CSV table of C-alpha atoms in Angstrom, one decimal:
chain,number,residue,atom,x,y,z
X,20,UNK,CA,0.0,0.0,0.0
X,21,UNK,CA,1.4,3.2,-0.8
X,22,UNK,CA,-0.1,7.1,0.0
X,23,UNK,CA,-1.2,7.8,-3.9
X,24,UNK,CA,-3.4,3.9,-3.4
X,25,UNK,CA,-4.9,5.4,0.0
X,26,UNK,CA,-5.4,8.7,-1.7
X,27,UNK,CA,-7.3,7.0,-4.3
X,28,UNK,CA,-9.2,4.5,-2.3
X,29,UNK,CA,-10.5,7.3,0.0
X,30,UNK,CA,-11.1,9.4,-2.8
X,31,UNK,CA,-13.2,6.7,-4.7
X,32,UNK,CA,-15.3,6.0,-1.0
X,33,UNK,CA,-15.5,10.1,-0.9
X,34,UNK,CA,-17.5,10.3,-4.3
X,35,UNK,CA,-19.5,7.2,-3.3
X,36,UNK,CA,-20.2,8.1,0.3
X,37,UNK,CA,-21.7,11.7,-1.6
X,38,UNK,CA,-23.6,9.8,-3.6
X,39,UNK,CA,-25.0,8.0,-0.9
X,40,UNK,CA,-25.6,11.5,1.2
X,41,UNK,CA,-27.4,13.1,-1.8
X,42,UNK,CA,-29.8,10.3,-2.4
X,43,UNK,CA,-30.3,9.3,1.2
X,44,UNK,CA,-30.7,12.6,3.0
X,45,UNK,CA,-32.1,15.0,0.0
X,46,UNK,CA,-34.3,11.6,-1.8
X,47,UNK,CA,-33.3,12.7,-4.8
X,48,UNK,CA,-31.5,11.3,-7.8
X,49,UNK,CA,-32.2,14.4,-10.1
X,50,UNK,CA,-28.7,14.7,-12.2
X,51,UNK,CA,-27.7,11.0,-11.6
X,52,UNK,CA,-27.2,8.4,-14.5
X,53,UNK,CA,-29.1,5.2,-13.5
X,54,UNK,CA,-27.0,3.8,-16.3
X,55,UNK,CA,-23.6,5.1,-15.1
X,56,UNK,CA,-24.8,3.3,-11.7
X,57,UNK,CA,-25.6,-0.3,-12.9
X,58,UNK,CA,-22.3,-0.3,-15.2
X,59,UNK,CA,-20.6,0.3,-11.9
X,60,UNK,CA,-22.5,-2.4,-9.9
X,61,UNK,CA,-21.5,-4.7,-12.6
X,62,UNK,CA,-17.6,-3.5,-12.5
X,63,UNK,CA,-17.5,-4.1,-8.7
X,64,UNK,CA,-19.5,-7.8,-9.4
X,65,UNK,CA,-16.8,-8.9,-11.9
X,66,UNK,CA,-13.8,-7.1,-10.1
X,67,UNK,CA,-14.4,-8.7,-7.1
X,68,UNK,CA,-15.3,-12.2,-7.7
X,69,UNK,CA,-12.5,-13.3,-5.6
X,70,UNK,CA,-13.3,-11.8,-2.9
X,71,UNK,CA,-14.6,-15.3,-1.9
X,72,UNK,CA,-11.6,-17.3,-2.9
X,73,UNK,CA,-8.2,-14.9,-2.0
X,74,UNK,CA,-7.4,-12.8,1.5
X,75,UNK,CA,-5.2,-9.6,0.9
X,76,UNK,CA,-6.2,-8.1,4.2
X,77,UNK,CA,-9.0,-6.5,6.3
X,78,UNK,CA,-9.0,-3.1,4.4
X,79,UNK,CA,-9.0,-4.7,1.3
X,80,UNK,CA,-12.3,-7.4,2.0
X,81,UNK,CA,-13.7,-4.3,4.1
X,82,UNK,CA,-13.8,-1.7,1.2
X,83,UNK,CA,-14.6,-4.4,-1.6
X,84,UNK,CA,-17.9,-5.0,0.2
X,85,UNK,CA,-18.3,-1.3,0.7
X,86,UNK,CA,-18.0,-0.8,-2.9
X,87,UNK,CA,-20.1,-3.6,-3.6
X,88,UNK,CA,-22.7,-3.0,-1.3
X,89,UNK,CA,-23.0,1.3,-1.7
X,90,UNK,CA,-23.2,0.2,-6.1
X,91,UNK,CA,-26.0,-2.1,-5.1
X,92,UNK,CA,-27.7,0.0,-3.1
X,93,UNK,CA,-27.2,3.0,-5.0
X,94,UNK,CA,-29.1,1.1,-8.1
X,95,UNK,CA,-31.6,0.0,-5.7
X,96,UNK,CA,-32.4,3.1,-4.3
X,97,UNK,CA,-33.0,5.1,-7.6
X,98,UNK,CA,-35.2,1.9,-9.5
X,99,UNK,CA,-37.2,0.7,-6.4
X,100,UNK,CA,-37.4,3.8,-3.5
X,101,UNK,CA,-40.9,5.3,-3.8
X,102,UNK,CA,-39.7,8.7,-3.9
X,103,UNK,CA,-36.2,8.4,-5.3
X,104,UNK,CA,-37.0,7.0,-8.5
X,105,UNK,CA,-39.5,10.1,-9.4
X,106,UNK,CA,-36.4,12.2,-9.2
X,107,UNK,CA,-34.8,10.1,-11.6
X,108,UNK,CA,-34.9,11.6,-15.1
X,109,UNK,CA,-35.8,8.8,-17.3
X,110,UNK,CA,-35.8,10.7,-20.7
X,111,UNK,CA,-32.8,12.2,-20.4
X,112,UNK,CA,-30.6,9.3,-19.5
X,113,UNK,CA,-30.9,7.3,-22.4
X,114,UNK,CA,-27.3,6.5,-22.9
X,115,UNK,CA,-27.1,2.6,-24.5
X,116,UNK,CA,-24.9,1.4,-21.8
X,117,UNK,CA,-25.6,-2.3,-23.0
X,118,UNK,CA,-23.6,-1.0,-26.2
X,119,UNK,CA,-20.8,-0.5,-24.1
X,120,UNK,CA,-20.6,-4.3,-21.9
X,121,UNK,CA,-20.7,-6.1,-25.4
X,122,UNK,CA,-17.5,-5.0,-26.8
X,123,UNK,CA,-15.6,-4.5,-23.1
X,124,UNK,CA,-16.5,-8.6,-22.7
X,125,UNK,CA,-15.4,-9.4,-26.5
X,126,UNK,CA,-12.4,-7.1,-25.7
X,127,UNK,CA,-12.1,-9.2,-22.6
X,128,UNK,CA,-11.9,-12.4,-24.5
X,129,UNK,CA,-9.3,-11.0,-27.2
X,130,UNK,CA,-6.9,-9.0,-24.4
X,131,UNK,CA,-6.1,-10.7,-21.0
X,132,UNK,CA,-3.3,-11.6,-19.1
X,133,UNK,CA,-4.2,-15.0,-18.5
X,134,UNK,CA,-7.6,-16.8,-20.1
X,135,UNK,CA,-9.4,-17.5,-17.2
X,136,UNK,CA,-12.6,-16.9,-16.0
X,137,UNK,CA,-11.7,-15.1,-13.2
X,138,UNK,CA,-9.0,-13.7,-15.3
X,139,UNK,CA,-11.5,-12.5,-18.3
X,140,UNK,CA,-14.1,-11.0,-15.7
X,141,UNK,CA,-11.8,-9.2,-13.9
X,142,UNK,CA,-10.1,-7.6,-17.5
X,143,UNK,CA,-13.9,-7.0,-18.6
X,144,UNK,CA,-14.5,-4.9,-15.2
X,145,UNK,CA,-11.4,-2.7,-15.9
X,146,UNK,CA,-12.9,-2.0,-19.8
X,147,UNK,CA,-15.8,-1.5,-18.6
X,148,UNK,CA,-15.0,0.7,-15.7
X,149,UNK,CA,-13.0,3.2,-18.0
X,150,UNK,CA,-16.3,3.7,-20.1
X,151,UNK,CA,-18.6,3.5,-17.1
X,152,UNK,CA,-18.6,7.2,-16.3
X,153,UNK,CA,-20.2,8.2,-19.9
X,154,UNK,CA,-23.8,8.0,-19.6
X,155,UNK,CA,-23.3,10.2,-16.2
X,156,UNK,CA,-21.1,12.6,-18.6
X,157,UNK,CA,-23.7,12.7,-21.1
X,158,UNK,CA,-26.6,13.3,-19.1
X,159,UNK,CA,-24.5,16.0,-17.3
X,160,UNK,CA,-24.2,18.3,-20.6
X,161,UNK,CA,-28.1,17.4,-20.9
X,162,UNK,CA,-28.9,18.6,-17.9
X,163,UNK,CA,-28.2,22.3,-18.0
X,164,UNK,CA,-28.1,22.8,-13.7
X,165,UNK,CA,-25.8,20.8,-12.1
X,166,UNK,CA,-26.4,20.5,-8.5
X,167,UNK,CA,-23.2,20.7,-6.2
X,168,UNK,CA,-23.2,17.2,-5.8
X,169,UNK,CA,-23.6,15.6,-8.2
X,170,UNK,CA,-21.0,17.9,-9.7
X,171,UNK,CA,-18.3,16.5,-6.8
X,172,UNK,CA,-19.5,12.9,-7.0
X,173,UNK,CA,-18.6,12.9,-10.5
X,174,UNK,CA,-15.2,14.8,-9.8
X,175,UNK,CA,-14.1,12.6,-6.8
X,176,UNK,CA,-14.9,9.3,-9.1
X,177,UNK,CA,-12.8,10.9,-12.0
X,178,UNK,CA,-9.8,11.9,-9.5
X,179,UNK,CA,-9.6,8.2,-8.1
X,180,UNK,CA,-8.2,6.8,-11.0
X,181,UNK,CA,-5.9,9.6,-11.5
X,182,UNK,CA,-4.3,8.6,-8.2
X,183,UNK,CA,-4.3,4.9,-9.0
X,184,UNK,CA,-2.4,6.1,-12.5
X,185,UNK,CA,0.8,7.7,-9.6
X,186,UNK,CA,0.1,4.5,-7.8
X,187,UNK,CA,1.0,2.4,-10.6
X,188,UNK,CA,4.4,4.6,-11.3
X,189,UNK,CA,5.2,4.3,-7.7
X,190,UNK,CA,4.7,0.4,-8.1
X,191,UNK,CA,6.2,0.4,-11.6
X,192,UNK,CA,9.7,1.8,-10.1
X,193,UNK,CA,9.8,0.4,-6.8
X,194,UNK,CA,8.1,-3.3,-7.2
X,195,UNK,CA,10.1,-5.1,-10.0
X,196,UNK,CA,8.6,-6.7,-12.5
X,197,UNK,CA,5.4,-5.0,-11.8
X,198,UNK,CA,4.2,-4.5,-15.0
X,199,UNK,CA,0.1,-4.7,-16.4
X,200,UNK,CA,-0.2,-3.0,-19.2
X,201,UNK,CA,-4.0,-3.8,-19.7
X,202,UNK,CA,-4.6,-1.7,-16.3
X,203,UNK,CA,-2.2,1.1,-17.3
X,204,UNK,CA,-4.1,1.8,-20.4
X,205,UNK,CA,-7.5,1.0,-19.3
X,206,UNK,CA,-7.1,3.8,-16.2
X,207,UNK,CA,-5.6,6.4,-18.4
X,208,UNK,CA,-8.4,6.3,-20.8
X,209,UNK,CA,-10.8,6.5,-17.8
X,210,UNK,CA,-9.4,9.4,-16.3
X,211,UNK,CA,-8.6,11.2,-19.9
X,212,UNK,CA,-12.9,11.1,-20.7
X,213,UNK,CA,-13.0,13.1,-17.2
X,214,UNK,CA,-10.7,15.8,-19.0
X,215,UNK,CA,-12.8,18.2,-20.5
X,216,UNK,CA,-15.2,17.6,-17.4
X,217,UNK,CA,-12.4,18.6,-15.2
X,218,UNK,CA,-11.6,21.5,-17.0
X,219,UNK,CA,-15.4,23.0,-17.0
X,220,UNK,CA,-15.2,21.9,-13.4
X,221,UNK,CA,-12.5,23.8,-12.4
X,222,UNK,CA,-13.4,26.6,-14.2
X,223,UNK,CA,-16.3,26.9,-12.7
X,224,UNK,CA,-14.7,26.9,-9.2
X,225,UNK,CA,-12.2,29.3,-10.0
X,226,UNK,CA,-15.1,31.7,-11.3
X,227,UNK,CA,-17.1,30.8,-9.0
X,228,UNK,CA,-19.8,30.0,-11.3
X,229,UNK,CA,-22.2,27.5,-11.4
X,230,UNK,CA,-20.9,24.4,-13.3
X,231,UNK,CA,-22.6,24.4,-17.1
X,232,UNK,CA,-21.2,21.9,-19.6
X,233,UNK,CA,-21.4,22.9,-22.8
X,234,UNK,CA,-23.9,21.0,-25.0
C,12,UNK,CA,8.6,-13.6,-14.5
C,13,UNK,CA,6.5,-13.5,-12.0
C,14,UNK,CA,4.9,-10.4,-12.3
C,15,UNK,CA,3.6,-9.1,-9.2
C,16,UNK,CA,0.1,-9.2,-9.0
C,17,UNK,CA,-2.0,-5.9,-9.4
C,18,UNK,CA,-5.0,-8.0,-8.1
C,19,UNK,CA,-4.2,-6.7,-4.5
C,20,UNK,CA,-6.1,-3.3,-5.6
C,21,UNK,CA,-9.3,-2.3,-5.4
């Protein structure tokens, strides 16, 4: 474990723990991707199919089944709560996500480390993680008012990766032969589709404007 | 080689 992992860890339970707040305390969903949220429950249920079978250490079970649990819930909450799902903007979000688990599982089965189940699942989680955040990015320019929230949710879950990418240089030079080339380029394309989100982002905090993506 | 593994992240 090194600081830029914890950094990242916390980061990625910061952006779900605000999810969490938003639609617990305020019942509303208004702003959130429904879509964005079931690709995520679906990374976490291939990414951590092992959780069964291998032991890493307390922290590591502990936040897989926080991660697994809040995705879970977070999808439950917004198709089955009485009053959450009204919030949820149905027209808007009408992103094909299902056009985007096809070709991350035939990806899967073409580029792996080792051809496995396991193996294949846990490759498919990382694809599909990298693209999971575009539904939530497209609704976002759809939706012309951004609440604060949902704004920092979606900033916290794009700055996670980018601390896993310093994680990985940090274990690149000081671990040898710690080398995954399928993770390496599936974070950076995650965290590059946050860029021009980032930029409007910070924009918008250093004018001190409401954030307003451009359509 | 044994790569270390990168299965020990989240």
């Amino acid at each position: 474990m090194n600081i830029f992992r914890l950094a990242g860890d916390m980061t990625h339970l910061a952006s779900v723990l605000v999810l969490l707040l938003k639609i617990h305390t305020i019942k509303s969903c208004a702003g959130v991707s429904l879509k964005t949220q079931e690709l995520y429950a679906i990374v976490f249920a291939t990414r951590y199919l092992d959780i069964f079978t291998s032991f890493y250490s307390i922290y590591n079970t502990l936040m897989k089944l926080i991660f697994l649990g809040s995705s879970f819930s977070i999808v439950w909450y917004m198709r089955y709560h009485k009053t959450v799902r009204r919030t949820y903007d149905r027209e808007q979000d009408t992103f094909r996500h299902w056009f985007l688990v096809l070709p991350c599982l035939l990806l899967a089965l073409l580029i792996h480390e080792k051809f496995t189940f396991l193996e294949v699942l846990w490759t498919f989680s990382l694809y599909l993680e990298a693209v999971a955040i575009l539904p939530q990015l497209v609704l976002l320019q759809r939706t012309r008012n951004i609440d604060n929230l949902t704004g920092q949710y979606v900033f916290l879950l794009g700055g996670y990766r980018g601390f896993y990418i310093l994680n990985w240089i940090y274990r690149y030079l000081t671990e040898p032969h710690f080398v995954h080339w399928i993770t390496w380029i599936a974070g950076l394309v995650q965290t590059l589709l946050y860029a021009d989100f980032f930029y409007y982002y910070f924009q918008s905090w250093k004018n001190n404007k409401k954030l307003q993506l451009p359509a | 080689w044994p790569s270390s593994s990168s299965k020990d992240e989240l």
